[in-house]
Amino acid sequence: MGRHAALVWTIVLAAQLSVAGTLSAQVVPDTVRIDPDSVAAADSAALAADTVPVDSARLAIFDRLNRLNRLPGEDSILYIQDSTRLAQAAEGNRGGVGMDTIAAALMRMPGFQLIEYDGERADFGAQDRLLVLTASEQGRARVVQEGSIFEADSTITFDEPAGIVTGTGMTTFTPPDAEPVNAARTIYSLQQQRASAYGAQTNWNAQGADWRIVDGNIHSATPDSSFIAQAHFTSCDIDEPHYHFETGEIKIVNGNVLVARDVTLYFADVPVAWLPFMAQSLSRGRSSGLLTPRFSVNDIVRTSGGYRRRVSNVGFYWAASEYFDALTSFDWFSETFFNLTGSLRYNVRRQFLEGNVAVRHYWNADGSTEFAVDTRHSWEIDERTRLQVSGRFVSSNDFVRENSFNPQEVTQSIDSDAGLNRRFDWGSLSLSASRKKFLSDDRTDWLLPSANLSLSPITLFSAPSSEAAFYNNMTWSGSAAFTRNAFQRVTPDTIRSITGLDEETRSSRARSNLSIGSLTFSQSVDLREDLTLGVPEALLLLGDSADASGLVTGAPTRDVADATLGWNVGLGYQQQLIGSTTLTPRLAMSGSMFRSDQDSLAQNFVAAPSRVSFGAQLKTDIYGFFGGFGPFEAIRHKISPAFDYNWSPESTPSQLQRDVFGARALQPRNTLSISLTQTFEAKRRTDEEGGGVPIEAPPEIGPDGLPIIPPDSVPDDPFAQATQRSDQGPDAGPQRMQTTPSVTLLAWRMSVIDYDFVQADSVGLFLAGFETLRLSNQFSSDYLRGLSISMDHELFEDVENEDQRLVERSFKPHLASMNLGFSFGSSSGLFQWLFGGGGGDDETPATEPDDSQPLDFAGVNDESSIVPVSGQPPVNQPQPRAAGSAGTWNASLSYSLQRPRTPDATRLLSQMLSGTVRLEPTENWSVSWRTAYDLEAQAFNDHSIRLTRDLHRWQANFDFLQTATGNWTFRFEVSLLDNRDLKFDYKQRNLDLGLPASQR
């Protein structure tokens, strides 16, 4: 058992120094007994044979052994109780128990290896140097060496010359930092450091899963490799496993890789599949190696003439270090394309730098090529500077629409973003850019660049509040921004109007505020320039009467720009009135300048007359309280109106200003703006059994009809709990205010309504004064999870003359658009209130299934998507279904409506209903369905359906995907959760044949 292995045993059974006979030793608590009769008999035999000369040292040793055989009470000098040993014995036998202080001192000597033997009986052969430890009837024989523990129910035999340890009965070998190995018989060679076990059972952890050998013969186990024959192994954790693998040979290399051949998969005792070999990584974390190809049986043998076979994820993964890895793989789709994917990930923690990039190149069957990339990077340069970059790109939108099986990919935009943020002592600077490419209409929107500068507030004439004058502690703040937006569209072959051409918008602004208490002095400057790119000159000269045949692409073009410069200086003061009511009067002076390439009078900037305006804003909150119902104790209705009045006197414009800006832009203004927000809140009832805070008794009412307020107190809000009393009495000091969370039953927000009295008088129509032609309303509620409703109404129907002047206006509200969304489930409050629950009979509330996307398309090698998603691990980790409780469900629905008023614009009418439903019919079944239905086309737009069956350590999935372009795929897969690469599946896929949506 290693160098100096026999040291401790030599001290305890010192007879091996010189006795040539056989010694019988019995190990008892706290001492070792040597049979004196056997010693004397051996000595007499040796003297009679005259083979061993008399030696006084030898006789002294025998005398020492006889004295050690005495009980502890016979001689206190010979037996000294050690406090450390006694403490160890009290805590349990953890090694070293039963040794005296001399042995303990030897154990602590450097350069020696400690071996401990424990058993009821020890037989040692001095001639053959064979040690046999016998276990007691109720215990086990044990040998402990440097963290390794070898135990046996019967005997442990140590053959010192051969260096072999053999255990009989049920043996257990526990190496350091590893799972124990149980076997009917175990043999271990000290010289070769090799073990053999028969009828062995053991466990090991592989990639987060617990595997175990149920039965097998370990012919050879070394630190480098192990060979096992006729083994049964499984990851099922029950005594009678649902499934297991039976194999003829297993080899474990360096404790990292398991390779088995001639493998048969059994469910219970029924064989269901045979594999020529099986490989399983036993290492944790990332490791380099070949990727497992993905294909099904019908990818090898064509099942029909129109079926297109596909083999993907064929490649290599390289884990270069803890902070860097790379991957390369290829994907073959018969008669469609061949693609090569490469990805790179890094994470430099010391520099706070991480990122990834994935590139995919396609070679199409017709000889063309396509390219797609996805990348994300983040770098915290220092504690004040942060850089983030994310980009996605595809060379052809049509290629994505025609070949993608991901329903989300064909309806979403391909986005790229970049941003740099820097904080200074005096402020902060942010630079950003973005790109959105829409697959629906091939439109591309750019934000390049966007710069924002914010200055930190500066306090002028700082002074303590007790000594401050009116000019002290003034606060100044400022900001500036610049943005450039570009809108690129597909240019048609013939151009009939400016609408639909590429556009560009540049805007810049500067703001400044000086606050003195409630008085605010503000200044602002805004510059906006709108450009239309590539406008044919003929269209500018002839207008809409231009011949379309002369405006084909390639005709002379130029850019057309309109620019507006505006400035504003304002002075405002906020006065607190009663409660939350505030009045904010203001005085402002403003002006503007305009320039247009399409206006011959405004080729250069033309200034509008400066205008002075007076205004005031009144905001308040009005409360109404009502009695409760059901689980609610009280209802509060909160109305928050805001009135904004603005008046501007008449100006005296020049004729040029009238021609450029028009009469309406220069006429006096007398406007009133109204906005309204309403909220219905409910207070839940407290727990009458003591789980909540007790309800305070109503206050006493005085002669004047008002509540009597106790001294040093304030009236409680009906929606706040009274101060929680302490058991220590009234002198316990101030207590924390306990609040019962309120529930927003309904929140209603309405957009601002603007009315101009001057405009109404100038036209002679009362309704002509409304400048708000479209009214928006938003509704939300906490009681129905995720409820959000927004509606836009066109309020009026106008009649105009030939000069496009308003002649008649009638009030005819028309629902122009609506968006609705909400989530509902078996544990929702409304559902339980209406139907009395649905979450089970247990007191513990039922867990709803996860409402996230059931089908995960994220991954570098996801074959459903065209654009790769970087940053995902290359190996599929075990991901069991996100199960809820049996009988639970949840649903998320959304509805969108676009409805034009004019009958000739019916092509713009659209209605779309989309939703996601997840339910758990039983403990082992789950259903997920995500779809979108076009109500106008009366056809489903896309589908994502998954049926999942939990088979303990296995999982069966039935998946169906259909995109808005008509591509669909069906897959049936049974996979082992502990090794996703071990699966049996069937796939069928089809690309769109160009049929309309109603015929697909």
Coordinates of C-alpha atoms in Angstrom, one line a residue, residues 112-355:
F112 CA 5.5 8.4 6.0
Q113 CA 2.2 7.2 4.7
L114 CA -0.6 6.5 7.2
I115 CA -2.5 3.3 6.9
E116 CA -5.2 2.4 9.4
Y117 CA -6.7 -1.1 9.9
D118 CA -10.0 -1.7 11.7
G119 CA -11.6 -5.1 12.4
E120 CA -12.7 -7.5 15.0
R121 CA -9.8 -9.8 14.4
A122 CA -6.4 -9.6 12.7
D123 CA -4.4 -12.6 11.7
F124 CA -0.8 -12.0 10.5
G125 CA 1.5 -14.6 9.1
A126 CA 5.1 -13.6 9.8
Q127 CA 6.6 -16.0 7.3
D128 CA 4.4 -15.3 4.3
R129 CA 3.7 -11.8 5.6
L130 CA 0.0 -12.2 5.0
L131 CA -2.5 -10.0 7.0
V132 CA -6.2 -11.0 7.3
L133 CA -8.7 -8.6 8.8
T134 CA -12.0 -10.1 9.9
A135 CA -15.1 -8.1 10.2
S136 CA -17.4 -8.3 13.2
E137 CA -20.9 -9.6 12.9
Q138 CA -22.4 -6.1 13.1
G139 CA -19.6 -4.2 11.4
R140 CA -17.2 -4.2 8.5
A141 CA -13.4 -4.6 8.2
R142 CA -11.8 -1.4 7.0
V143 CA -8.5 -0.1 5.7
V144 CA -8.0 3.6 5.3
Q145 CA -5.1 5.1 3.4
E146 CA -4.7 8.7 2.4
G147 CA -8.4 9.3 1.9
S148 CA -9.1 6.0 0.2
I149 CA -11.4 3.7 2.2
F150 CA -11.6 -0.1 1.6
E151 CA -14.3 -2.0 3.4
A152 CA -15.6 -5.5 3.4
D153 CA -18.4 -7.4 5.1
S154 CA -16.3 -10.6 5.5
T155 CA -12.5 -10.2 5.3
I156 CA -9.7 -8.0 3.9
T157 CA -6.5 -9.9 3.0
F158 CA -3.2 -8.0 2.5
D159 CA -0.5 -9.9 0.8
E160 CA 2.6 -7.8 1.4
P161 CA 5.1 -9.5 -0.9
A162 CA 2.6 -9.5 -3.8
G163 CA 1.3 -6.1 -2.9
I164 CA -2.3 -7.2 -3.3
V165 CA -5.4 -6.4 -1.2
T166 CA -8.4 -8.7 -1.6
G167 CA -11.8 -8.1 -0.1
T168 CA -14.5 -10.8 0.2
G169 CA -18.2 -10.5 1.0
M170 CA -19.8 -7.2 -0.1
T171 CA -16.9 -4.8 -0.5
T172 CA -16.9 -1.0 -0.9
F173 CA -14.0 0.9 -2.2
T174 CA -14.2 4.7 -1.9
P175 CA -11.4 6.7 -3.6
P176 CA -10.8 10.3 -2.8
D177 CA -13.3 12.7 -4.4
A178 CA -15.1 10.0 -6.2
E179 CA -18.2 7.8 -5.9
P180 CA -17.8 4.5 -4.0
V181 CA -17.7 1.2 -5.8
N182 CA -19.7 -1.7 -4.4
A183 CA -18.8 -5.2 -5.5
A184 CA -19.2 -8.8 -4.4
R185 CA -15.4 -9.2 -4.5
T186 CA -12.6 -6.7 -5.0
I187 CA -8.9 -7.2 -5.7
Y188 CA -6.4 -4.3 -5.7
S189 CA -2.7 -4.3 -6.7
L190 CA -0.5 -1.8 -4.8
Q191 CA 2.4 -2.1 -7.2
Q192 CA 0.3 -1.7 -10.4
Q193 CA -2.3 0.5 -8.8
R194 CA -4.9 -1.5 -10.5
A195 CA -8.2 -2.9 -9.2
S196 CA -10.7 -5.5 -10.3
A197 CA -14.2 -5.9 -9.0
Y198 CA -16.9 -8.5 -9.7
G199 CA -20.6 -7.8 -9.5
A200 CA -19.7 -4.1 -9.2
Q201 CA -22.1 -1.1 -8.7
T202 CA -21.1 2.5 -8.8
N203 CA -22.2 6.0 -9.8
W204 CA -20.6 8.8 -11.8
N205 CA -21.7 12.3 -12.8
A206 CA -21.6 13.2 -16.4
Q207 CA -22.5 16.6 -17.6
G208 CA -24.8 17.2 -14.7
A209 CA -26.6 13.8 -14.9
D210 CA -26.1 10.9 -12.4
W211 CA -25.3 7.7 -14.1
R212 CA -24.8 4.4 -12.3
I213 CA -23.6 0.9 -13.2
V214 CA -26.3 -1.5 -11.9
D215 CA -24.2 -4.6 -12.4
G216 CA -20.9 -5.3 -14.1
N217 CA -17.4 -6.8 -13.8
I218 CA -14.5 -4.4 -13.6
H219 CA -11.6 -6.3 -15.0
S220 CA -9.1 -3.5 -14.7
A221 CA -9.4 -0.1 -13.1
T222 CA -6.4 2.3 -13.1
P223 CA -6.1 6.1 -12.8
D224 CA -5.7 6.2 -16.6
S225 CA -8.4 3.8 -17.9
S226 CA -10.9 1.3 -16.8
F227 CA -12.3 -1.8 -18.6
I228 CA -15.7 -3.2 -17.6
A229 CA -17.4 -6.3 -19.1
Q230 CA -21.0 -7.5 -19.1
A231 CA -22.3 -4.3 -17.6
H232 CA -25.8 -2.8 -17.1
F233 CA -25.8 1.0 -16.7
T234 CA -28.6 3.6 -16.5
S235 CA -29.4 7.2 -15.3
C236 CA -32.7 6.2 -13.8
D237 CA -32.6 6.8 -10.1
I238 CA -35.1 4.2 -8.9
D239 CA -34.2 0.8 -7.6
E240 CA -35.9 -1.0 -10.5
P241 CA -34.9 1.3 -13.3
H242 CA -37.3 2.0 -16.1
Y243 CA -34.6 1.6 -18.7
H244 CA -31.0 0.5 -18.9
F245 CA -28.2 -0.2 -21.3
E246 CA -26.6 -3.6 -21.5
T247 CA -23.2 -3.8 -23.1
G248 CA -20.5 -6.3 -23.6
E249 CA -17.5 -4.0 -23.1
I250 CA -17.0 -0.5 -21.6
K251 CA -13.8 1.5 -21.6
I252 CA -13.4 4.7 -19.5
V253 CA -10.4 6.8 -20.6
N254 CA -8.9 9.2 -18.0
G255 CA -12.2 9.4 -16.2
N256 CA -13.4 11.7 -19.0
V257 CA -14.9 9.6 -21.8
L258 CA -16.9 6.5 -21.7
V259 CA -17.0 4.3 -24.8
A260 CA -19.2 1.2 -25.0
R261 CA -19.8 -1.2 -27.8
D262 CA -22.4 -3.8 -28.6
V263 CA -25.0 -1.7 -26.7
T264 CA -28.6 -2.8 -26.3
L265 CA -31.2 -0.4 -24.9
Y266 CA -33.8 -2.0 -22.6
F267 CA -37.1 -0.6 -21.3
A268 CA -37.7 -2.7 -18.2
D269 CA -36.7 -6.2 -19.6
V270 CA -37.7 -5.6 -23.2
P271 CA -34.9 -4.8 -25.7
V272 CA -36.0 -1.9 -28.0
A273 CA -32.8 -0.7 -29.8
W274 CA -29.3 -1.8 -30.6
L275 CA -26.3 0.4 -31.1
P276 CA -22.9 -0.6 -32.4
F277 CA -21.3 1.8 -30.0
M278 CA -22.1 4.6 -27.6
A279 CA -19.9 7.5 -26.4
Q280 CA -20.5 9.6 -23.3
S281 CA -18.4 12.4 -21.9
L282 CA -17.9 12.2 -18.2
S283 CA -16.1 15.5 -17.7
R284 CA -17.9 18.6 -16.4
G285 CA -17.8 21.9 -18.3
R286 CA -16.6 22.4 -21.8
S287 CA -14.3 20.0 -23.6
S288 CA -13.1 19.8 -27.2
G289 CA -14.4 17.2 -29.5
L290 CA -16.5 16.2 -32.5
L291 CA -20.1 17.4 -32.6
T292 CA -22.8 14.8 -32.8
P293 CA -24.5 14.9 -36.3
R294 CA -28.2 15.5 -36.4
F295 CA -30.3 13.5 -38.8
S296 CA -33.2 11.0 -38.8
V297 CA -33.8 7.7 -40.4
N298 CA -35.5 9.2 -43.4
D299 CA -32.5 11.5 -43.9
I300 CA -30.5 8.4 -44.8
V301 CA -33.1 6.6 -46.9
R302 CA -35.4 8.8 -49.0
T303 CA -39.0 7.9 -48.0
S304 CA -40.6 9.7 -51.0
G305 CA -39.6 11.3 -54.3
G306 CA -40.2 14.8 -53.1
Y307 CA -38.5 14.4 -49.7
R308 CA -35.4 16.5 -49.2
R309 CA -32.9 14.9 -46.9
R310 CA -30.8 16.9 -44.4
V311 CA -27.8 16.2 -42.3
S312 CA -26.6 19.0 -39.9
N313 CA -24.2 19.7 -37.0
V314 CA -21.3 17.9 -38.5
G315 CA -18.2 19.5 -37.2
F316 CA -15.7 20.1 -34.3
Y317 CA -15.9 22.2 -31.1
W318 CA -12.6 23.5 -29.6
A319 CA -12.5 24.6 -26.0
A320 CA -9.2 26.5 -26.1
S321 CA -9.4 27.8 -22.5
E322 CA -11.8 28.9 -19.9
Y323 CA -12.2 32.2 -21.7
F324 CA -12.2 31.2 -25.4
D325 CA -13.8 28.6 -27.6
A326 CA -14.6 28.1 -31.3
L327 CA -16.8 25.9 -33.4
T328 CA -17.1 24.9 -37.0
S329 CA -19.8 22.7 -38.7
F330 CA -21.6 22.2 -41.9
D331 CA -25.2 21.5 -42.9
W332 CA -26.3 19.7 -46.1
F333 CA -29.9 20.2 -47.3
S334 CA -30.4 18.1 -50.5
E335 CA -31.4 20.0 -53.6
T336 CA -31.4 23.3 -51.6
F337 CA -28.1 24.4 -50.2
F338 CA -24.9 23.5 -48.4
N339 CA -23.7 25.8 -45.6
L340 CA -20.6 26.2 -43.4
T341 CA -21.0 27.7 -40.0
G342 CA -18.2 29.1 -37.8
S343 CA -18.5 30.7 -34.4
L344 CA -16.1 32.2 -31.8
R345 CA -16.8 33.1 -28.2
Y346 CA -14.5 34.9 -25.7
N347 CA -14.7 36.2 -22.1
V348 CA -11.7 38.1 -20.7
R349 CA -12.9 38.7 -17.1
R350 CA -10.0 40.8 -16.0
Q351 CA -10.7 43.3 -18.8
F352 CA -14.5 43.0 -18.5
L353 CA -14.5 42.0 -22.2
E354 CA -16.8 39.4 -23.6
G355 CA -18.3 38.7 -27.0

